[in-house]
Amino acid sequence: MIRAIPMNIKKFLILTASFFISVAALFFFVRATRDTVMVSSTRFLMGTVVEIKSPAASVEERKRAQDAIEKAFKEISRVEGVFSTFKIDSEISRINRETVNGPVKTTDEVLGLVERSIEFNKKTEGAFDITVKPLVELWRHARASQRLPTDVELKSALGRIGSKHISINRADKTIEFTIYGMAIDLGGVAKGYATSQAVRVLKECGIQNAIVNSGGDMYCLGMRSPASQWRVGIQHPRNKNKIFAELKLKDMAIDTSGDYEKFFTLEGKRYSHIIDPRTGYPIGDDTVSSTIIAKDPAVADMMATSMCVLGLKGLKIVNGMDGIDAIIIKNNNGVLEMLASAGIERKYDIVKK
Ligand code: AMP
Ligand code: MG
């Protein structure tokens, strides 16, 4: 039976309940304003999971971090819309279609990243090459059809490779390919560039501490907490549930490329998504993974891809460059061996797991 509660008891109960709710709300507010929480959000962008985290010590900081993270995701999505070759309406896809008719007018942003990629092609003695697209397509087709490319197909694709055949006119803001059938693919730098743009947006929103992780292309902005830097783990290349080594970073980018990330198997052999533009073949399993630490995430991205092609020679190139370091994991007849550039031990505290 349901009984009506007399008015005075009802009033008492309401007052008591309101009191406890107010105390709870106040307690929550004090906790929320005093304790630092990690504001974190993930999005599926650029064919990978992008995660952005930022510590916030108050309700206002939390709101600011949430808004900034939203804006950073929007920027990554914009960059993807410009540089993706998987999107037929991207600026790069348009360039690849229209260059058959001569020079194509484009933006300063595209010209800038293409120029930086060409510069990197020279630095890496041809290992990094955005004109690798005909080979990328050939090997994607091999994967889909489960048939290795023929010598004729390989020769035809190799004949359309070479950054020196990209011609840029800065005054007219145009790009042109001097060999028929060439195409560009900025997949080896776009994620790093998008990460750097996301960091720029976060900083513009007043965020001083954050981590942007674009599927392995990372930037550690500021600190994780006033007492500790961001801790980053290098994935074990043969066991994705294991960390190979760990290090602490502040205001640095870190990026890992490896043969384990994206590959396919054909006739019992592994074929990586990274291609040696000089031979036309996907990289072998000599360099299992390469991790680059640099100020600029775009540089880290380009160098990580290049190192997989170059192996030990890449370490030599990195040692001759300023502000960039590398850790490579080599496959020594089945035994994984870690090698590092000269600056690694001096500048970073690496804990091998
Ligand atoms: P990443 O995962 O950063 O190592 O980049 C790999 C992607 O870059 C591939 O999926 C290709 O789109 C492209 N790529 C493959 N090989 C090369 C290369 N040698 N130089 C530049 N880009 C490459
Ligand atoms: Mg890369």
PDB file of N, CA, C and O and ligand atoms in Angstrom, residues 128 186-192 217 255-257 261 273-274 297-306, ligand 2:
ATOM      1  N   PHE A 128      63.965   8.423 -49.341  1.00  0.00           N
ATOM      2  CA  PHE A 128      62.630   8.997 -49.160  1.00  0.00           C
ATOM      3  C   PHE A 128      62.224   9.639 -50.477  1.00  0.00           C
ATOM      4  O   PHE A 128      62.911  10.534 -50.980  1.00  0.00           O
ATOM      5  N   LEU A 186      52.182  11.392 -50.433  1.00  0.00           N
ATOM      6  CA  LEU A 186      52.843  11.977 -49.257  1.00  0.00           C
ATOM      7  C   LEU A 186      52.528  11.191 -47.975  1.00  0.00           C
ATOM      8  O   LEU A 186      52.633  11.725 -46.868  1.00  0.00           O
ATOM      9  N   GLY A 187      52.187   9.919 -48.149  1.00  0.00           N
ATOM     10  CA  GLY A 187      51.848   9.059 -47.013  1.00  0.00           C
ATOM     11  C   GLY A 187      52.983   8.896 -46.003  1.00  0.00           C
ATOM     12  O   GLY A 187      52.743   8.584 -44.844  1.00  0.00           O
ATOM     13  N   GLY A 188      54.227   9.126 -46.433  1.00  0.00           N
ATOM     14  CA  GLY A 188      55.366   8.981 -45.526  1.00  0.00           C
ATOM     15  C   GLY A 188      55.650  10.222 -44.706  1.00  0.00           C
ATOM     16  O   GLY A 188      56.550  10.212 -43.852  1.00  0.00           O
ATOM     17  N   VAL A 189      54.879  11.305 -44.925  1.00  0.00           N
ATOM     18  CA  VAL A 189      55.117  12.558 -44.189  1.00  0.00           C
ATOM     19  C   VAL A 189      53.822  13.205 -43.680  1.00  0.00           C
ATOM     20  O   VAL A 189      53.847  13.989 -42.731  1.00  0.00           O
ATOM     21  N   ALA A 190      52.681  12.838 -44.277  1.00  0.00           N
ATOM     22  CA  ALA A 190      51.421  13.536 -43.978  1.00  0.00           C
ATOM     23  C   ALA A 190      50.988  13.425 -42.516  1.00  0.00           C
ATOM     24  O   ALA A 190      50.516  14.416 -41.932  1.00  0.00           O
ATOM     25  N   LYS A 191      51.181  12.247 -41.913  1.00  0.00           N
ATOM     26  CA  LYS A 191      50.748  12.088 -40.517  1.00  0.00           C
ATOM     27  C   LYS A 191      51.596  12.958 -39.590  1.00  0.00           C
ATOM     28  O   LYS A 191      51.088  13.569 -38.658  1.00  0.00           O
ATOM     29  N   GLY A 192      52.891  13.013 -39.883  1.00  0.00           N
ATOM     30  CA  GLY A 192      53.775  13.865 -39.080  1.00  0.00           C
ATOM     31  C   GLY A 192      53.417  15.331 -39.254  1.00  0.00           C
ATOM     32  O   GLY A 192      53.356  16.090 -38.277  1.00  0.00           O
ATOM     33  N   ASP A 217      52.792   8.451 -34.774  1.00  0.00           N
ATOM     34  CA  ASP A 217      53.475   9.742 -34.967  1.00  0.00           C
ATOM     35  C   ASP A 217      53.073  10.615 -33.778  1.00  0.00           C
ATOM     36  O   ASP A 217      51.929  11.040 -33.682  1.00  0.00           O
ATOM     37  N   ASP A 255      58.579   9.217 -33.681  1.00  0.00           N
ATOM     38  CA  ASP A 255      57.807   8.457 -34.661  1.00  0.00           C
ATOM     39  C   ASP A 255      58.494   7.138 -34.983  1.00  0.00           C
ATOM     40  O   ASP A 255      59.708   7.083 -35.137  1.00  0.00           O
ATOM     41  N   THR A 256      57.711   6.100 -35.060  1.00  0.00           N
ATOM     42  CA  THR A 256      58.269   4.779 -35.400  1.00  0.00           C
ATOM     43  C   THR A 256      57.668   4.268 -36.704  1.00  0.00           C
ATOM     44  O   THR A 256      56.460   4.334 -36.897  1.00  0.00           O
ATOM     45  N   SER A 257      58.528   3.826 -37.602  1.00  0.00           N
ATOM     46  CA  SER A 257      58.077   3.127 -38.810  1.00  0.00           C
ATOM     47  C   SER A 257      58.640   1.715 -38.718  1.00  0.00           C
ATOM     48  O   SER A 257      59.749   1.522 -38.225  1.00  0.00           O
ATOM     49  N   GLU A 261      54.132  -2.903 -39.201  1.00  0.00           N
ATOM     50  CA  GLU A 261      52.938  -2.056 -39.155  1.00  0.00           C
ATOM     51  C   GLU A 261      51.888  -2.495 -40.177  1.00  0.00           C
ATOM     52  O   GLU A 261      50.785  -2.863 -39.837  1.00  0.00           O
ATOM     53  N   HIS A 273      54.826  -2.126 -46.405  1.00  0.00           N
ATOM     54  CA  HIS A 273      54.202  -1.009 -47.142  1.00  0.00           C
ATOM     55  C   HIS A 273      55.237   0.066 -47.486  1.00  0.00           C
ATOM     56  O   HIS A 273      54.944   1.003 -48.209  1.00  0.00           O
ATOM     57  N   ILE A 274      56.469  -0.102 -46.972  1.00  0.00           N
ATOM     58  CA  ILE A 274      57.544   0.855 -47.297  1.00  0.00           C
ATOM     59  C   ILE A 274      58.355   0.268 -48.444  1.00  0.00           C
ATOM     60  O   ILE A 274      58.765  -0.889 -48.402  1.00  0.00           O
ATOM     61  N   PRO A 297      57.585  16.989 -36.026  1.00  0.00           N
ATOM     62  CA  PRO A 297      56.997  15.672 -36.321  1.00  0.00           C
ATOM     63  C   PRO A 297      57.075  15.295 -37.802  1.00  0.00           C
ATOM     64  O   PRO A 297      57.163  14.101 -38.118  1.00  0.00           O
ATOM     65  N   ALA A 298      57.060  16.273 -38.715  1.00  0.00           N
ATOM     66  CA  ALA A 298      57.145  15.953 -40.148  1.00  0.00           C
ATOM     67  C   ALA A 298      58.522  15.383 -40.477  1.00  0.00           C
ATOM     68  O   ALA A 298      58.643  14.427 -41.248  1.00  0.00           O
ATOM     69  N   VAL A 299      59.563  15.954 -39.861  1.00  0.00           N
ATOM     70  CA  VAL A 299      60.938  15.458 -40.063  1.00  0.00           C
ATOM     71  C   VAL A 299      61.047  14.045 -39.482  1.00  0.00           C
ATOM     72  O   VAL A 299      61.613  13.149 -40.111  1.00  0.00           O
ATOM     73  N   ALA A 300      60.484  13.849 -38.278  1.00  0.00           N
ATOM     74  CA  ALA A 300      60.536  12.517 -37.645  1.00  0.00           C
ATOM     75  C   ALA A 300      59.851  11.490 -38.541  1.00  0.00           C
ATOM     76  O   ALA A 300      60.362  10.378 -38.734  1.00  0.00           O
ATOM     77  N   ASP A 301      58.714  11.869 -39.131  1.00  0.00           N
ATOM     78  CA  ASP A 301      57.955  10.958 -39.995  1.00  0.00           C
ATOM     79  C   ASP A 301      58.764  10.590 -41.244  1.00  0.00           C
ATOM     80  O   ASP A 301      58.913   9.404 -41.582  1.00  0.00           O
ATOM     81  N   MET A 302      59.328  11.609 -41.915  1.00  0.00           N
ATOM     82  CA  MET A 302      60.099  11.341 -43.144  1.00  0.00           C
ATOM     83  C   MET A 302      61.319  10.476 -42.843  1.00  0.00           C
ATOM     84  O   MET A 302      61.633   9.536 -43.574  1.00  0.00           O
ATOM     85  N   MET A 303      62.003  10.795 -41.739  1.00  0.00           N
ATOM     86  CA  MET A 303      63.241  10.078 -41.437  1.00  0.00           C
ATOM     87  C   MET A 303      62.954   8.646 -40.991  1.00  0.00           C
ATOM     88  O   MET A 303      63.722   7.734 -41.310  1.00  0.00           O
ATOM     89  N   ALA A 304      61.825   8.450 -40.261  1.00  0.00           N
ATOM     90  CA  ALA A 304      61.492   7.095 -39.805  1.00  0.00           C
ATOM     91  C   ALA A 304      61.257   6.178 -41.012  1.00  0.00           C
ATOM     92  O   ALA A 304      61.732   5.037 -41.048  1.00  0.00           O
ATOM     93  N   THR A 305      60.559   6.695 -42.017  1.00  0.00           N
ATOM     94  CA  THR A 305      60.318   5.908 -43.238  1.00  0.00           C
ATOM     95  C   THR A 305      61.650   5.649 -43.956  1.00  0.00           C
ATOM     96  O   THR A 305      61.932   4.519 -44.370  1.00  0.00           O
ATOM     97  N   SER A 306      62.473   6.698 -44.064  1.00  0.00           N
ATOM     98  CA  SER A 306      63.761   6.577 -44.765  1.00  0.00           C
ATOM     99  C   SER A 306      64.688   5.570 -44.101  1.00  0.00           C
ATOM    100  O   SER A 306      65.385   4.802 -44.772  1.00  0.00           O
TER     101      SER A 306
HETATM  102 MG    MG B   2      56.906   8.222 -42.182  1.00  0.00          MG
END
